[in-house]
XYZ file of C-alpha atoms in Angstrom:
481
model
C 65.230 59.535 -7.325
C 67.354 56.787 -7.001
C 66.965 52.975 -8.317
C 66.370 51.857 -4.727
C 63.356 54.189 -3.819
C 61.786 52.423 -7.329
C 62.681 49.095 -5.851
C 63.203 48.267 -9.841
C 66.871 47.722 -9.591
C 67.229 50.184 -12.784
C 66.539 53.912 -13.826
C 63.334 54.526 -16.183
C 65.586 56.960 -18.072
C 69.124 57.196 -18.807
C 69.361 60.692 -17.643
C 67.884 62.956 -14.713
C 64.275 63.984 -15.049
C 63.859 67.538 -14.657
C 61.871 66.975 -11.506
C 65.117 65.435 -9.803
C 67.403 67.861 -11.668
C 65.462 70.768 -9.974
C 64.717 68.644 -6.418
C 68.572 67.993 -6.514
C 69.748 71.866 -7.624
C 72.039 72.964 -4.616
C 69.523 76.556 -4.077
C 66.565 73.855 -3.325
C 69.346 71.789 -1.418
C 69.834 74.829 0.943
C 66.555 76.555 1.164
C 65.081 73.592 2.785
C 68.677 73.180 5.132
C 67.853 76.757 5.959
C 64.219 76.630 7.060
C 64.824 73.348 9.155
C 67.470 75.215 11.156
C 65.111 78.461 11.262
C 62.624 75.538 12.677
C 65.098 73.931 14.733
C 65.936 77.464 16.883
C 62.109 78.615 17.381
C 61.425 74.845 18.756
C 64.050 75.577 21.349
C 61.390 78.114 22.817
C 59.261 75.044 23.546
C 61.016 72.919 26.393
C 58.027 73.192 29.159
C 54.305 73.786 29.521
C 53.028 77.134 29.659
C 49.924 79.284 30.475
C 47.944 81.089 27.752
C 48.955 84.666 27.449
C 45.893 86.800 29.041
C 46.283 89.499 26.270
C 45.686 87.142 23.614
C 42.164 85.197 25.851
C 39.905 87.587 24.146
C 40.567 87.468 20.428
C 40.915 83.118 21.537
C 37.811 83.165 22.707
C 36.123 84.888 19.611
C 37.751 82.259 17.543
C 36.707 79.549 19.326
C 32.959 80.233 19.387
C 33.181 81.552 15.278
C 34.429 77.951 14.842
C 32.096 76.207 17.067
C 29.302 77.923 15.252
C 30.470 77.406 11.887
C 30.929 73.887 12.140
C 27.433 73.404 14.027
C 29.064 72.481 17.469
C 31.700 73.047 20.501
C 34.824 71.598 19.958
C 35.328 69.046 22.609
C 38.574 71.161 23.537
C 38.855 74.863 23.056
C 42.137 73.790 21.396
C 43.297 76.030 18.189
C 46.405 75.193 17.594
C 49.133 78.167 16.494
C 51.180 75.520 14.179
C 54.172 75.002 16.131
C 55.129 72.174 18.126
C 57.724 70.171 19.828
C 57.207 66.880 19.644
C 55.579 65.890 22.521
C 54.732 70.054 23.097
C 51.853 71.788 20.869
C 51.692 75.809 20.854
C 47.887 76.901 20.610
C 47.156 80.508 19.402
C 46.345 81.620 23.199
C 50.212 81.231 23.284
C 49.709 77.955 26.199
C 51.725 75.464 25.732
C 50.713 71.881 26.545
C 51.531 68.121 26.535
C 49.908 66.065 23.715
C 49.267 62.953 24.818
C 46.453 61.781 22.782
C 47.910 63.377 19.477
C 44.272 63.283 17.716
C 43.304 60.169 18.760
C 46.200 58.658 17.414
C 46.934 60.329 14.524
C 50.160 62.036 15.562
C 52.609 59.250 16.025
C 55.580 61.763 15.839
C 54.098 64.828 18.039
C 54.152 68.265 16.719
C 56.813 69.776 14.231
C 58.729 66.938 14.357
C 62.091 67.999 12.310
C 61.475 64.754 9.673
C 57.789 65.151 8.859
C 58.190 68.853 8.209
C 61.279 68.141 6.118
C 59.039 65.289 4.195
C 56.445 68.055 3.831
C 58.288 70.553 2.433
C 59.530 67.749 0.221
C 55.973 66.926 -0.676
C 55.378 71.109 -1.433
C 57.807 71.092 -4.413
C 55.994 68.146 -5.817
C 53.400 68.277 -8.975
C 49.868 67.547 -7.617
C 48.566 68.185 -4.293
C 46.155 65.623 -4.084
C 47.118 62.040 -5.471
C 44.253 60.028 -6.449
C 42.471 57.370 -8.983
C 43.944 58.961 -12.109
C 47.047 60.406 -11.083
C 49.696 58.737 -8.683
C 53.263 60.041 -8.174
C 55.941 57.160 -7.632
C 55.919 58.119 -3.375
C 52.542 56.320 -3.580
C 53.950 52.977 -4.986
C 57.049 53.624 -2.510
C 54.537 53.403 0.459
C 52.767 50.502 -0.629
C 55.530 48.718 -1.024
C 56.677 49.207 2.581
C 53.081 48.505 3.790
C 52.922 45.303 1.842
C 56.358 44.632 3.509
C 55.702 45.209 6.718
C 52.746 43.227 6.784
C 53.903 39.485 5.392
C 57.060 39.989 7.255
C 56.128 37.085 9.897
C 54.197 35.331 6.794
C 50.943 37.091 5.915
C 49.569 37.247 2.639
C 48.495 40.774 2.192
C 49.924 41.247 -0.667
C 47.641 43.786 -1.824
C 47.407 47.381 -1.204
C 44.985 50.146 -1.531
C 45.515 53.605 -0.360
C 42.126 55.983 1.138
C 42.096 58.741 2.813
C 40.459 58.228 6.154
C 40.234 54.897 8.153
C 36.553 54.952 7.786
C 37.034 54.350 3.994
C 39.756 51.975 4.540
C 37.039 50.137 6.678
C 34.318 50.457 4.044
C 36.643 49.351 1.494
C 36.872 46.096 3.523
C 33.509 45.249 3.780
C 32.870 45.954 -0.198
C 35.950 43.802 -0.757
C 34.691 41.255 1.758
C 30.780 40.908 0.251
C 31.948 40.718 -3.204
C 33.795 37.831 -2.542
C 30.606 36.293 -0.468
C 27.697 37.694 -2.530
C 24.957 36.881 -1.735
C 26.194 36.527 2.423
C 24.922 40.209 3.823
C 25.564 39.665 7.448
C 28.630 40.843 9.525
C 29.728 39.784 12.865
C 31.842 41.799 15.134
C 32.483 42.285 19.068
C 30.182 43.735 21.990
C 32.022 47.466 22.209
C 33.782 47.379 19.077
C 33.884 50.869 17.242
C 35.025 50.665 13.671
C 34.091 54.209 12.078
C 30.657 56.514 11.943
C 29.800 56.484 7.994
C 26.124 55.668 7.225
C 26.965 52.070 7.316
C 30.461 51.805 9.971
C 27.760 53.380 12.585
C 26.103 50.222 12.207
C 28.958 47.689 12.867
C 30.044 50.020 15.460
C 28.385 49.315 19.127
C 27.290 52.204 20.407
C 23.596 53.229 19.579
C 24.107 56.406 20.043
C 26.456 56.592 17.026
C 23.083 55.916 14.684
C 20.847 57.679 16.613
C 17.999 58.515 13.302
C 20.011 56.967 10.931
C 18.910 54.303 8.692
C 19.976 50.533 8.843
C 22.085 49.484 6.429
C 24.054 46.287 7.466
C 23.035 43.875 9.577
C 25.206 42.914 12.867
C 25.559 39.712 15.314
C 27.795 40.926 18.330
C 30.407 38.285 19.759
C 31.847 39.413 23.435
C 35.001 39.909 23.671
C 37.441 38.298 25.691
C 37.442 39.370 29.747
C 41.123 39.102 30.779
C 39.795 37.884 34.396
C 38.024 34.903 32.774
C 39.801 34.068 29.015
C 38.861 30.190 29.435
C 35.527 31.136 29.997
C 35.259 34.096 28.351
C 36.603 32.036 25.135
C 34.425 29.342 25.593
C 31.383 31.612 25.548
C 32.527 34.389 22.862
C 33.034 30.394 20.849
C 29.490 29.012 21.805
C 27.961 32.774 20.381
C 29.530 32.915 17.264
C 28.257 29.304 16.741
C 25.017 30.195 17.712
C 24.977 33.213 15.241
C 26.194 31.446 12.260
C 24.381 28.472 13.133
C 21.183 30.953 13.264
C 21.831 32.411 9.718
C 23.749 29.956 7.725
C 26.077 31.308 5.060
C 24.814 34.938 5.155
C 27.817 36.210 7.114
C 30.678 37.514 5.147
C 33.023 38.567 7.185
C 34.107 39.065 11.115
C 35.609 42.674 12.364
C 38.048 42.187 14.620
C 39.178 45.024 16.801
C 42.074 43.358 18.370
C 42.093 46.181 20.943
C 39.112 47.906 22.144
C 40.411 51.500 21.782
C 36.861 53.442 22.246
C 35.605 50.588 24.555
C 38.621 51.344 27.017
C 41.854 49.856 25.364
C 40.789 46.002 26.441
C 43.349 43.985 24.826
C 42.912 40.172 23.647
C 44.724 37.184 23.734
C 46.253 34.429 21.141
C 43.950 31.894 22.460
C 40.931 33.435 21.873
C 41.442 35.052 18.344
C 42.702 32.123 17.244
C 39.898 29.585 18.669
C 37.151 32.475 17.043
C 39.348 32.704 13.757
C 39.871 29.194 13.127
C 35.673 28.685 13.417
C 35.412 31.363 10.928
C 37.735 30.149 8.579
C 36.310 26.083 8.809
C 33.030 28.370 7.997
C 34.080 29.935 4.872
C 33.892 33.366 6.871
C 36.582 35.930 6.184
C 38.570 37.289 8.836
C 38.806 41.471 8.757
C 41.149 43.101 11.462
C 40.457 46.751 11.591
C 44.189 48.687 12.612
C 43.434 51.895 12.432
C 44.566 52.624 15.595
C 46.775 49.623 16.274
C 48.841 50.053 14.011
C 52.467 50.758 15.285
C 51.490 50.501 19.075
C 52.418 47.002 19.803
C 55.309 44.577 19.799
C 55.073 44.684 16.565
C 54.071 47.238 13.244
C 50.615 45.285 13.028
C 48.726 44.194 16.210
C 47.621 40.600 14.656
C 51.502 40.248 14.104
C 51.990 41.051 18.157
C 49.204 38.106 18.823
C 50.736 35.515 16.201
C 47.393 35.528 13.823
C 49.595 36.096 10.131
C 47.897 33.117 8.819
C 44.462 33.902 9.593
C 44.330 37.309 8.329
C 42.134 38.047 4.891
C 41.884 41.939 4.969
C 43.340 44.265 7.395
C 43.043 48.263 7.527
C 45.180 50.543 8.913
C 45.396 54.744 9.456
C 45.686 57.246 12.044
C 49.629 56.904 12.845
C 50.287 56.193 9.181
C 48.742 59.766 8.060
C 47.156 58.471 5.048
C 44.989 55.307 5.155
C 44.920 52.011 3.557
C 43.142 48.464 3.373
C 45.654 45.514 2.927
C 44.165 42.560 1.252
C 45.197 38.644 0.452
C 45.287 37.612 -3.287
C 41.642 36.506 -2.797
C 40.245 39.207 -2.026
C 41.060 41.094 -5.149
C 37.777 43.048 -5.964
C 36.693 43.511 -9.458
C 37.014 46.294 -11.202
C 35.070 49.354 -10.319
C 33.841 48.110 -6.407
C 36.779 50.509 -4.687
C 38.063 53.542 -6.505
C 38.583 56.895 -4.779
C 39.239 60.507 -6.527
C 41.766 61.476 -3.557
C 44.144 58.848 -1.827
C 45.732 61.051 -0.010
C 47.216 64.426 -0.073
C 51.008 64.504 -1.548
C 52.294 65.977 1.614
C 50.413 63.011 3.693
C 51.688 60.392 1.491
C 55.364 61.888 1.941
C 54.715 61.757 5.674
C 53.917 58.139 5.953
C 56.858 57.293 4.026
C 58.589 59.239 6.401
C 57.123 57.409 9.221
C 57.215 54.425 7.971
C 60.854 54.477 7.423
C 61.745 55.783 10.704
C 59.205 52.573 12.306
C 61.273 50.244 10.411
C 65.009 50.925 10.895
C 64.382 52.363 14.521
C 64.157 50.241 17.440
C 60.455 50.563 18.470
C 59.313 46.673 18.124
C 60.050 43.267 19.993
C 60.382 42.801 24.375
C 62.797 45.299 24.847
C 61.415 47.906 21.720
C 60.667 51.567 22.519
C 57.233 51.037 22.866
C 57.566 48.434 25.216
C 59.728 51.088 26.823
C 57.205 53.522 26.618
C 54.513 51.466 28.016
C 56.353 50.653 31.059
C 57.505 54.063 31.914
C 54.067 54.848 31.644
C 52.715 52.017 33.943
C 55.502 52.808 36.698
C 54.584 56.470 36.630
C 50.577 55.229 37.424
C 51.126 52.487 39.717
C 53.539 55.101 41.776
C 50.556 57.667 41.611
C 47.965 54.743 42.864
C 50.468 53.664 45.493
C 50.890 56.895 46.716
C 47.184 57.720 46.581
C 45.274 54.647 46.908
C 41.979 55.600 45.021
C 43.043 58.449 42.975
C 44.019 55.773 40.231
C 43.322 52.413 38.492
C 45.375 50.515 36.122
C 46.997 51.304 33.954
C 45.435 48.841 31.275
C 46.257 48.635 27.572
C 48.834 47.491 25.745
C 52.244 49.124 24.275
C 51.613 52.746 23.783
C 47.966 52.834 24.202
C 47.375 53.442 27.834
C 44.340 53.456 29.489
C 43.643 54.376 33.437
C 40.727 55.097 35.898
C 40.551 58.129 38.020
C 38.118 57.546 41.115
C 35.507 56.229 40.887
C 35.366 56.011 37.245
C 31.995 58.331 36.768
C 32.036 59.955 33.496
C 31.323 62.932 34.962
C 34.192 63.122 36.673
C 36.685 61.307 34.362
C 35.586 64.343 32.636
C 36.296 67.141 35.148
C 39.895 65.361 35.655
C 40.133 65.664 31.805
C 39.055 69.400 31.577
C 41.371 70.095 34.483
C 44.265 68.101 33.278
C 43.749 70.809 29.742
C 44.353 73.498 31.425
C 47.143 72.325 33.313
C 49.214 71.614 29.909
C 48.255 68.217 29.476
C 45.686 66.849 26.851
C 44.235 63.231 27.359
C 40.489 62.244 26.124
C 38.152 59.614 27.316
C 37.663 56.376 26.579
C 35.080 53.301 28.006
C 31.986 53.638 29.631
C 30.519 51.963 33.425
C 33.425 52.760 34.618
C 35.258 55.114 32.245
C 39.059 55.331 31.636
C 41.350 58.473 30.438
C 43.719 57.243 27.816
C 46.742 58.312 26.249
C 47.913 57.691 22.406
C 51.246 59.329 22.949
C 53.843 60.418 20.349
C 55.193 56.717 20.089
C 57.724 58.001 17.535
C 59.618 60.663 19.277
C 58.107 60.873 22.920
C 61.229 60.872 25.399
C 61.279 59.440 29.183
C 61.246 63.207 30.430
C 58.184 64.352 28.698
C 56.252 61.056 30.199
C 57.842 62.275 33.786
C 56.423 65.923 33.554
C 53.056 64.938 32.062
C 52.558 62.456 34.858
C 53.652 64.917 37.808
C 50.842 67.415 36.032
C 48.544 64.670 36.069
C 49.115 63.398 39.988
C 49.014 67.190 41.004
C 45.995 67.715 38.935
C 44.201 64.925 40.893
C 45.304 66.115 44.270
C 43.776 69.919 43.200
C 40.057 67.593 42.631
C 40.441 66.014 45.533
C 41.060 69.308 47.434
C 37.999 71.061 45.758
C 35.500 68.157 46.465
C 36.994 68.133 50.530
C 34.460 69.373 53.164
C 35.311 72.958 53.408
C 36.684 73.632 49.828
């Protein structure tokens, strides 16, 4: 470990530990060297998709409904994966081979196997501690807060605070705690029509879908603002302004914060605008009410590292969470929001291997070319829209869109029924590409793809499966099929 990944400017001993005497001895050195290449050759198997091997179907099958029964319910994919990948190409045990282009909801920013999160894993495995928590912390987890600090105030924030979880639902509930400690006694929250910010006992309330809380208790009460309606934004502004005037008008001082999704993900990937954040955000702060921007899945999919950075809104930021592409999870906070001791404390942060991971990701977001007009992921989201308007030109009908923003792409098929936005899905699987739902009257498929690592090519074959998928629908529901 060198002086720069302390970011101390000098060594806390004179000499070596023995931690980087034995991470630096040359056998570790070329074990590691060894078992990248060894990776590096059985990737080279994976350049296409592929059909599941019939002789393995069986023993798949059995697997599939032991899980489903252990864990009380169908997987929503009868996807076990074998734990190999190519980036944008995941091996499941069947021995298919598909196109991931919803990577966990998000979660798998640099596809499957890619070369630098196995090497930061296998990093991670020669580490003390598995799991890094409230007591113990190795120095990677000050490293990553650092860059996530960093990242943040680079257009002029003031997060300067941040605390590591390790799911985005906890990052979120760390927010709120943070957020009505500061405005005890306010116990209101307001948040947007078709938000979705987590299902914990009390996320499932912010979050608007009913169905999310179906028998569960309430346990925070929520005023709904709608969000802004690209087709309208004066007016949709003006009225989302004249609610959230009406709401805190209706319950004076008992709202603590506002959640802002910045992006509808779940809702359909419905992007903002400047304007309208900022006229809701500059009410809320001439209110005293504090300003939470939930990035789970933002994060890293827009012009720039943080969303509110793509829309301009540094200044009016108080607490911001972010997760999913990141690996581990964390809650970024201004000086104000410092809670007192005891409100957030966790026994597990994150696993060692996930922490090495986001570093690793991290890093690569920062000195790679991904962010700003001409960024990859601007790239990325046009490649994707010219691929979908060519299908919908070709095929008037077939497809809608796209809509989103950066690499979060969202698209109608038909008629936008969730039934069958849900055949194309299922049928889209099994033809080596996997894509998941999003939005509701009319549904949309979406894609999170690999934004780290995802060439041109791999968006070119997934979109031919996907236009020849369509035409085999079409052909079964034709008179005569």
């Amino acid at each position: 470990m060198n002086a720069d990944e302390l970011g101390t400017g000098q060594r806390w001993v004179s000499e070596p530990t023995l931690a980087e005497r034995f991470l630096g001895d040359p056998r570790v050195r070329q074990a590691r060297s060894q078992l990248l290449s060894v990776l590096a050759e059985y990737q080279a198997g994976l350049t296409s998709v592929r059909q599941a091997d019939p002789a393995l179907r069986a023993d798949y099958e059995q697997l599939l409904d032991q899980f489903s029964e252990l864990r009380g319910g169908a997987l929503y994919y009868p996807y076990l994966g074998s734990g190999l990948g190519n980036v944008a190409l995941v091996e499941l045990a069947d021995g298919s081979v598909k196109y991931d282009l919803i990577g966990g909801i998000g979660v798998h920013g640099l596809g499957h196997s890619h070369p630098e999160l196995v090497a930061a894993s296998l990093d991670a495995a020669l580490r003390d501690l598995v799991m890094q928590g409230n007591l113990q912390q190795n120095v990677e987890s000050v490293q990553v807060s650092r860059l996530l600090v960093e990242m943040a105030c680079q257009q002029g924030a003031k997060l300067v605070h941040c605390f590591l979880s390790t799911s985005g639902a906890m990052a979120n509930e760390n927010a709120l705690k943070m957020v009505f400690q500061k405005h005890y006694p306010a116990d209101r929250l307001l948040a947007f029509e078709g938000c979705f910010m987590g299902r914990t006992l009390a996320l499932a309330q912010v979050t608007d879908r009913a169905a999310y809380r179906e028998g569960l208790p309430q346990t925070l009460a929520v005023d709904y603002v709608p969000f802004f309606k690209a087709q309208s934004p004066q007016a949709s502004t003006e009225q989302a302004l004249a609610t959230l005037r009406r709401h805190l008008g209706r319950y004076p001082g008992q709202h603590a914060a506002m959640c802002f999704e910045l992006v509808q993900g779940e809702g359909g990937y419905y992007p903002g605008d400047r304007p309208f954040f900022v006229a809701l955000m500059r009410e809320l702060k001439r209110r005293g009410v504090a300003v939470v921007v939930d990035e789970v899945q933002t994060f890293g999919r827009t012009s720039q590292p943080f969303a509110f950075q793509h829309f301009g809104l540094d200044e009016y930021v108080d607490v911001v969470t972010v997760g999913k592409l990141t690996q581990l999870c964390a809650t970024l906070f201004t000086e104000e929001y410092r809670p007192r001791p005891g409100l957030i404390s966790q026994t597990f942060t994150a696993a060692t291997a996930s922490i090495f991971a986001a570093r690793a990701i991290l890093t690569r977001l920062r000195r790679g070319d991904f962010f700003g007009p001409q960024g990859r992921v601007a790239q990325i989201h046009q490649r994707f829209v010219e691929r979908l308007e060519g299908i919908g030109q070709r095929h008037p009908g077939w497809v809608q869109g796209p809509y989103g923003i950066g690499a979060m792409i969202g698209f109608q098929v038909f008629d936008g029924s969730a039934e069958l936005t849900r055949r194309v899905l299922r049928e889209l699987f099994d033809a080596g590409v996997i894509a998941f739902q999003a939005g509701a009257n009319p549904a949309r498929v979406r894609f999170l793809p690999p934004v780290g690592a995802i060439r041109d090519k791999d968006i070119d074959a997934a979109c031919d499966i996907l236009e020849q998928t369509l035409a085999r629908v079409v052909a079964a529901a034709s008179p005569g099929a």
